[in-house]
Coordinates of C-alpha atoms in Angstrom, one line a residue:
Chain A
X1 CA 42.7 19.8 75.4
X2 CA 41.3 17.2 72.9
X3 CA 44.4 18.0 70.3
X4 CA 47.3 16.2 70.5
X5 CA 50.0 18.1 72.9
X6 CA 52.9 19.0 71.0
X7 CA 56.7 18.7 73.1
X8 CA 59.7 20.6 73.3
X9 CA 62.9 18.9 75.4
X10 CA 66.3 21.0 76.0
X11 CA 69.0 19.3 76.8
X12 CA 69.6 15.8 76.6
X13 CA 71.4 14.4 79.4
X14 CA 69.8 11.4 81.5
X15 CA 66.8 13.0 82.5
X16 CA 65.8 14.5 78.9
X17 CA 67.0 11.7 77.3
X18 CA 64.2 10.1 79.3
X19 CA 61.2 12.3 79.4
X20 CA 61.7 12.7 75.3
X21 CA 61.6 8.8 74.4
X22 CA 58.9 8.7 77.0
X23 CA 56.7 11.4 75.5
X24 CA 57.4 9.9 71.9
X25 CA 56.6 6.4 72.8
X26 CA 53.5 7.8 73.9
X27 CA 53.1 8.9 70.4
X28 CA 53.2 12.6 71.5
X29 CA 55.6 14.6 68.5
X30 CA 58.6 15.8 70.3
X31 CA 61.6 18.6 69.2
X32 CA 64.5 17.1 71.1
X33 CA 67.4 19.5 71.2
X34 CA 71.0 19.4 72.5
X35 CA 73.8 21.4 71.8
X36 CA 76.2 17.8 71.6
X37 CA 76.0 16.5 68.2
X38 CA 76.4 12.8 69.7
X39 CA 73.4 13.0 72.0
X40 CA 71.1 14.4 69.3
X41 CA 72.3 11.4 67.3
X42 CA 71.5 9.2 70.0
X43 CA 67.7 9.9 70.0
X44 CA 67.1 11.1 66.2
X45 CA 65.8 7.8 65.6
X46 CA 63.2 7.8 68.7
X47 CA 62.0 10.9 68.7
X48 CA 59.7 13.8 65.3
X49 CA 62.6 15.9 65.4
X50 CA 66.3 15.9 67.1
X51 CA 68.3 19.1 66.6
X52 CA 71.8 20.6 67.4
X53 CA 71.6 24.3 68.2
X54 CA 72.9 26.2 70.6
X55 CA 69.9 27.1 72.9
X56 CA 71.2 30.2 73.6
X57 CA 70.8 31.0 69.9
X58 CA 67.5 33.0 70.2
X59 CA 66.6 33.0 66.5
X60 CA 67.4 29.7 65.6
X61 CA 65.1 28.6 68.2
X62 CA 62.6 31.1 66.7
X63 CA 64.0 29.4 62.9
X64 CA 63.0 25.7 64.4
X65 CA 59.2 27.0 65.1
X66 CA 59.5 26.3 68.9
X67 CA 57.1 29.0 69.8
X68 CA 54.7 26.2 68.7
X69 CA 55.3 23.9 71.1
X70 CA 52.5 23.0 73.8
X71 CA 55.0 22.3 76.8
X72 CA 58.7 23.3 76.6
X73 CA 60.4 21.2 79.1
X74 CA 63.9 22.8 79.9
X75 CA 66.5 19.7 81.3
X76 CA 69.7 22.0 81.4
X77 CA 72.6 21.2 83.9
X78 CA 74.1 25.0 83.8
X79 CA 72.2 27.4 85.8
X80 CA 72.4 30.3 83.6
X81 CA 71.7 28.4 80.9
X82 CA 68.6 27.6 82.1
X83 CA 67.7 30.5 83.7
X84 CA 67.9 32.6 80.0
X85 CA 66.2 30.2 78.9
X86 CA 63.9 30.3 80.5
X87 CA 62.9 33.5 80.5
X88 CA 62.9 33.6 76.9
X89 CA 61.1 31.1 76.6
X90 CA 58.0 32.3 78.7
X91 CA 59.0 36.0 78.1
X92 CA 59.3 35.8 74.2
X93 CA 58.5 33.2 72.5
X94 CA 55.0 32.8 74.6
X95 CA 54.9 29.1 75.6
X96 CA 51.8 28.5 77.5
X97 CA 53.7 25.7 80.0
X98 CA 57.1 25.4 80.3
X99 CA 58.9 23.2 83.0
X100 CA 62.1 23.4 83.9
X101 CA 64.4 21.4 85.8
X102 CA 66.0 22.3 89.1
X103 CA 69.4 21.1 90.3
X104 CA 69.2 22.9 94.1
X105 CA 66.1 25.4 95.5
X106 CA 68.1 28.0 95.3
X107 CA 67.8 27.5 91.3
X108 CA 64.4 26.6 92.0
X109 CA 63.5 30.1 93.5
X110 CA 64.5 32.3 90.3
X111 CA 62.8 30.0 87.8
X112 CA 59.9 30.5 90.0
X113 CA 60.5 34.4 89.5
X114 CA 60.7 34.0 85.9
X115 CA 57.2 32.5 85.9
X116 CA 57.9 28.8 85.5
X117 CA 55.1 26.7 85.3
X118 CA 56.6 23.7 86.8
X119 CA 59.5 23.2 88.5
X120 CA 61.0 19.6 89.0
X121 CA 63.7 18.4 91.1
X122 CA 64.7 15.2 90.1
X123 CA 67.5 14.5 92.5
X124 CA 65.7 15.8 95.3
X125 CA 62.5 13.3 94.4
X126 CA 65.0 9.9 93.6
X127 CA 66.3 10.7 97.0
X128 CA 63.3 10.8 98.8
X129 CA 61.8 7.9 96.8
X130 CA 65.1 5.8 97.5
X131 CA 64.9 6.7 101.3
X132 CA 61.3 5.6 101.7
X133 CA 61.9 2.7 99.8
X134 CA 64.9 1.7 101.9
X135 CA 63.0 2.3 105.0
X136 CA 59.9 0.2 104.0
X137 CA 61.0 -1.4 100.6
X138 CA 56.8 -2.7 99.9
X139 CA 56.2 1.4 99.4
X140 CA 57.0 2.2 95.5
X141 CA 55.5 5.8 95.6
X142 CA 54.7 8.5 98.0
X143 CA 52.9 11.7 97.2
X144 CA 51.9 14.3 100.1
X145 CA 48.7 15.8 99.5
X146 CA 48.5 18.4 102.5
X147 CA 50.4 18.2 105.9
X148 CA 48.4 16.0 107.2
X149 CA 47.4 13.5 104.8
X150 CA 49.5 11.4 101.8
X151 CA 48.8 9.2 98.7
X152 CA 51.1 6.2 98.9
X153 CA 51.5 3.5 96.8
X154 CA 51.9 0.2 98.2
X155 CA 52.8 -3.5 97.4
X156 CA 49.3 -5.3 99.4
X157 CA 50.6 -7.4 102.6
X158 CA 50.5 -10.9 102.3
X159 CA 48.1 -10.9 105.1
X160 CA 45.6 -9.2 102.7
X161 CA 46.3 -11.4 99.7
X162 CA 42.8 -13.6 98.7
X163 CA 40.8 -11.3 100.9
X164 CA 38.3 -8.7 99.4
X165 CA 38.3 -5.4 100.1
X166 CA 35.1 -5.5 102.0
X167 CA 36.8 -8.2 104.2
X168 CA 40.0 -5.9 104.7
X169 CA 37.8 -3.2 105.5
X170 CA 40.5 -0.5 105.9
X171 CA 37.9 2.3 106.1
X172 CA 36.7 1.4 109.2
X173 CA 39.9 0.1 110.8
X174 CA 42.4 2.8 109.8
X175 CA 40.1 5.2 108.1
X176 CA 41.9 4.8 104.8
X177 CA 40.5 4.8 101.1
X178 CA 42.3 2.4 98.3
X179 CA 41.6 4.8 95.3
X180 CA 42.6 1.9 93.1
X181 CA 44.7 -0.9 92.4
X182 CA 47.3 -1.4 90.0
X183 CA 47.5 -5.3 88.7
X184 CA 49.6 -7.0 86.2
X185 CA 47.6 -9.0 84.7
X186 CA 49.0 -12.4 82.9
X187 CA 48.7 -12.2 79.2
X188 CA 48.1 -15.0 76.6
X189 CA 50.5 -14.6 74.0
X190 CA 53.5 -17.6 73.7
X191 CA 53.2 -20.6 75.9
X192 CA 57.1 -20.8 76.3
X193 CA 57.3 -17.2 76.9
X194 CA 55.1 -15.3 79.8
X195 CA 54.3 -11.8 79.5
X196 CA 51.8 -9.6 81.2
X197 CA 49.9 -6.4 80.8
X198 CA 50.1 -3.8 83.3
X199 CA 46.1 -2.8 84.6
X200 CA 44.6 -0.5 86.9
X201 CA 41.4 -0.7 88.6
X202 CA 40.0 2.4 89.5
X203 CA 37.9 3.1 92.4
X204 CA 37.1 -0.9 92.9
X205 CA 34.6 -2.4 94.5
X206 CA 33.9 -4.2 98.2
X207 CA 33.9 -7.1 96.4
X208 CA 37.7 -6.8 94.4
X209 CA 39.9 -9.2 95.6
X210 CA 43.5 -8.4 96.6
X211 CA 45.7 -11.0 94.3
X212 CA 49.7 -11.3 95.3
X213 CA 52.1 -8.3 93.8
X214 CA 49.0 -5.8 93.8
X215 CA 49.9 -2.5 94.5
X216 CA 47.6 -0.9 96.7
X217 CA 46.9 3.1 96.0
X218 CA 45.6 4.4 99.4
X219 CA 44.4 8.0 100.9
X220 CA 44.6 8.7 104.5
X221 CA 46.3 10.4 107.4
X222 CA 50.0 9.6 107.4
X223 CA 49.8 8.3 110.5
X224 CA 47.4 5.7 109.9
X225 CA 49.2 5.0 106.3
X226 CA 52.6 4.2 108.5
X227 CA 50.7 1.1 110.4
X228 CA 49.6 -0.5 106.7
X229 CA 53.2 -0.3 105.5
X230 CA 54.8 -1.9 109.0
X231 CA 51.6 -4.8 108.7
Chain B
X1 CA 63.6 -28.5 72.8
X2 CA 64.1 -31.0 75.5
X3 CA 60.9 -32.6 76.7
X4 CA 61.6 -31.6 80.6
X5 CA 62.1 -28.6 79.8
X6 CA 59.1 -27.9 77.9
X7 CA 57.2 -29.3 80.5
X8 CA 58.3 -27.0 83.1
X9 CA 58.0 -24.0 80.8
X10 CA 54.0 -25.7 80.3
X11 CA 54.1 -25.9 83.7
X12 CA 55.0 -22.2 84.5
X13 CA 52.6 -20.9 82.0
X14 CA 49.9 -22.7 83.8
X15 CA 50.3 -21.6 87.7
X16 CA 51.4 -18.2 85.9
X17 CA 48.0 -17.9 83.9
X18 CA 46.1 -18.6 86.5
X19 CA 47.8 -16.1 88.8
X20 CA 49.5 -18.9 91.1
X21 CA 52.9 -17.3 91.3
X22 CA 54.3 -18.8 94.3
X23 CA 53.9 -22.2 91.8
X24 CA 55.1 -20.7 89.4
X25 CA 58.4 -19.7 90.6
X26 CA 58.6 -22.9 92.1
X27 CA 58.4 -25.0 89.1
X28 CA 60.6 -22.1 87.3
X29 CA 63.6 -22.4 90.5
X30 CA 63.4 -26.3 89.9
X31 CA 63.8 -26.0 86.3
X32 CA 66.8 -24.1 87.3
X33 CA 68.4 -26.9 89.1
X34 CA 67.6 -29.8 86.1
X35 CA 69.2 -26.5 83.9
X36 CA 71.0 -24.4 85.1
X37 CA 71.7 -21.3 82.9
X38 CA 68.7 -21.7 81.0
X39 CA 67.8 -18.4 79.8
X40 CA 64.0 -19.2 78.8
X41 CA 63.5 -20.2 82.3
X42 CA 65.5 -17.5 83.6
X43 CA 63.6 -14.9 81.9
X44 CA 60.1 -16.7 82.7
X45 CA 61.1 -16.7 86.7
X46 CA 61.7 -12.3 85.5
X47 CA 58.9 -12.3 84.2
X48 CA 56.8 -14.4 87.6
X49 CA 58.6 -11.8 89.9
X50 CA 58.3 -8.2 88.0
X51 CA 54.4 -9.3 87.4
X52 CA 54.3 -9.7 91.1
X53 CA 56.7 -6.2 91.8
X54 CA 59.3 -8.0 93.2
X55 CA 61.6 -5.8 91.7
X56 CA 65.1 -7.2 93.0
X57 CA 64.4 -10.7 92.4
X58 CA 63.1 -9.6 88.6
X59 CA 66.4 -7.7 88.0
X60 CA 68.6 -10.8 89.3
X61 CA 67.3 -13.2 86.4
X62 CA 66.8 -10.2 83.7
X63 CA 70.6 -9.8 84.8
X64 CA 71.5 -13.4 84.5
X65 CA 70.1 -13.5 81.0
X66 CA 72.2 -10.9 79.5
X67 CA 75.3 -12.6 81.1
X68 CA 74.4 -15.2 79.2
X69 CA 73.1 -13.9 76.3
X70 CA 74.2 -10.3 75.9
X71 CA 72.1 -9.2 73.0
X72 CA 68.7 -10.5 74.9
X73 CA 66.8 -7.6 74.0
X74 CA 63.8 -8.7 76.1
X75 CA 65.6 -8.9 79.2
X76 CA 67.3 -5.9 78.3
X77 CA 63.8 -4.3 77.9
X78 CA 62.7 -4.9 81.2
X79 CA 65.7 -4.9 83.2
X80 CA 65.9 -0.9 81.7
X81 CA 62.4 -0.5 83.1
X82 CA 62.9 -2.0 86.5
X83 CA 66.4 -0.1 87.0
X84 CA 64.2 3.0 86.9
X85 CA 61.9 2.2 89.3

């Protein structure tokens, strides 16, 4: 794992567009590749490589070395498209982790055949974000761990703002954990300008105290997650 | 730059820096009435309010600058980062 992970992204609509500016802003290298000469264009400049090939084209995409990629991360609208890909992509060329995106389960289920390693559906995942957020707009992420239990992320009450976490005490009163706390924390650059960096405090102690726009990242029982977002 | 202004944007930078934000957008909102459309104090208020993930409130001024200033690349910066939130 210690060598720098090397990306593959397929199609460049929205979502691709995304995850490959992403990836290279993280100073990962990253082969973006569309079959529209406009949106390989678009992200030559941002991106190690941007290509226009056809990614049906088996041996060109033998030609463009992308059995050497680390991750191939397939963002294709057309099923079959995606499905071929796929395949060949796992089947042939040999890429250890390849992650495709789904546009309904159906789609899902036979890239699951194929032996996709991970399967994303972004539509699905905005949707449920977006419904959550509407329904208690302080919750900016929500991940279920098991059934019974979820990891939410939360923006802290304002009755907990100034207190500690020893003085909130949430262990004891709804038996949940805060895992950590994500702060952005005021930055000293220009005087006539603000700016801040983002932070996160991991695992903090009794003794952190909760400061206004904190996002509190919490483990518990859904139930008892449900009465911290209605405080 | 006018001397009330740069005192508010002093100001601002103060209660900002020392994590006071409710000051902060205070001094920032009466800023706004002594200038209005001032995109320096529009993007400082941004800035108070994404800091503190109020995400809406962030967008509204981000927006405000580019209607004033299109090319603000900045707000355009941040206002792309909040829309995917």
């Amino acid at each position: 794992m210690g060598e720098k992970k090397f990306f593959a992204v397929i199609g460049l609509g929205s979502f691709g567009y995304y995850v490959a500016t992403k990836l290279a802003e993280k100073g990962y290298e990253v082969i973006a590749i569309d079959i529209d000469e406009n949106k390989v264009d678009d992200i030559s400049n941002k991106v190690t490589h941007a290509i226009q090939l056809n990614a049906l084209d088996e041996k060109v995409l033998r030609e463009v070395g992308l059995m050497d990629v680390d991750v191939a991360i397939i963002a294709i609208k057309d099923i079959a498209t995606s499905i071929l890909l796929s395949s060949f992509l796992k089947e042939d060329l040999k890429i250890k982790y390849v992650v495709a995106k789904a546009s309904d389960q159906k789609h899902g289920k036979v890239l699951e055949k194929i032996g996709v390693d991970r399967i994303i559906y972004p539509e699905l995942e905005s949707a449920d974000r977006l419904a959550n957020n509407l329904i208690s707009p302080s919750i900016f992420d929500i991940i279920e761990l098991s059934s019974s239990h979820n990891l939410v992320e939360i923006k802290a009450p304002d009755i907990f703002v100034g207190k500690t976490l020893e003085e909130i005490d949430l262990r004891k009163r709804f038996d949940i954990n805060i895992i950590a706390i994500k702060r952005n924390q005021p930055s000293t650059t220009e005087t006539y300008k603000l700016s801040f960096e983002e932070s996160i405090i991991i695992s903090p102690s009794p003794k952190e105290r909760i400061i206004e726009g904190d996002i509190l990242v919490m483990v518990g029982l859904k139930e008892h997650l449900e009465k911290i977002e209605k405080l | 730059m006018e001397p009330d202004k740069e005192k508010i944007l002093e100001a601002g930078y103060f209660y900002f820096q020392n994590q006071k934000f409710k000051k902060a957008i205070k001094i920032f909102e009466k800023g706004l009435s002594m200038f209005p459309n001032d995109i320096d104090i529009y993007y400082n208020l941004g800035i108070v309010y994404e800091s503190i993930n109020e995400i809406e409130k962030a967008k509204e001024c981000f927006k405000k600058v580019l209607e004033i200033d299109r090319d603000n690349t900045d707000a355009k910066k941040h206002l792309e980062k909040l829309v995917n939130i």
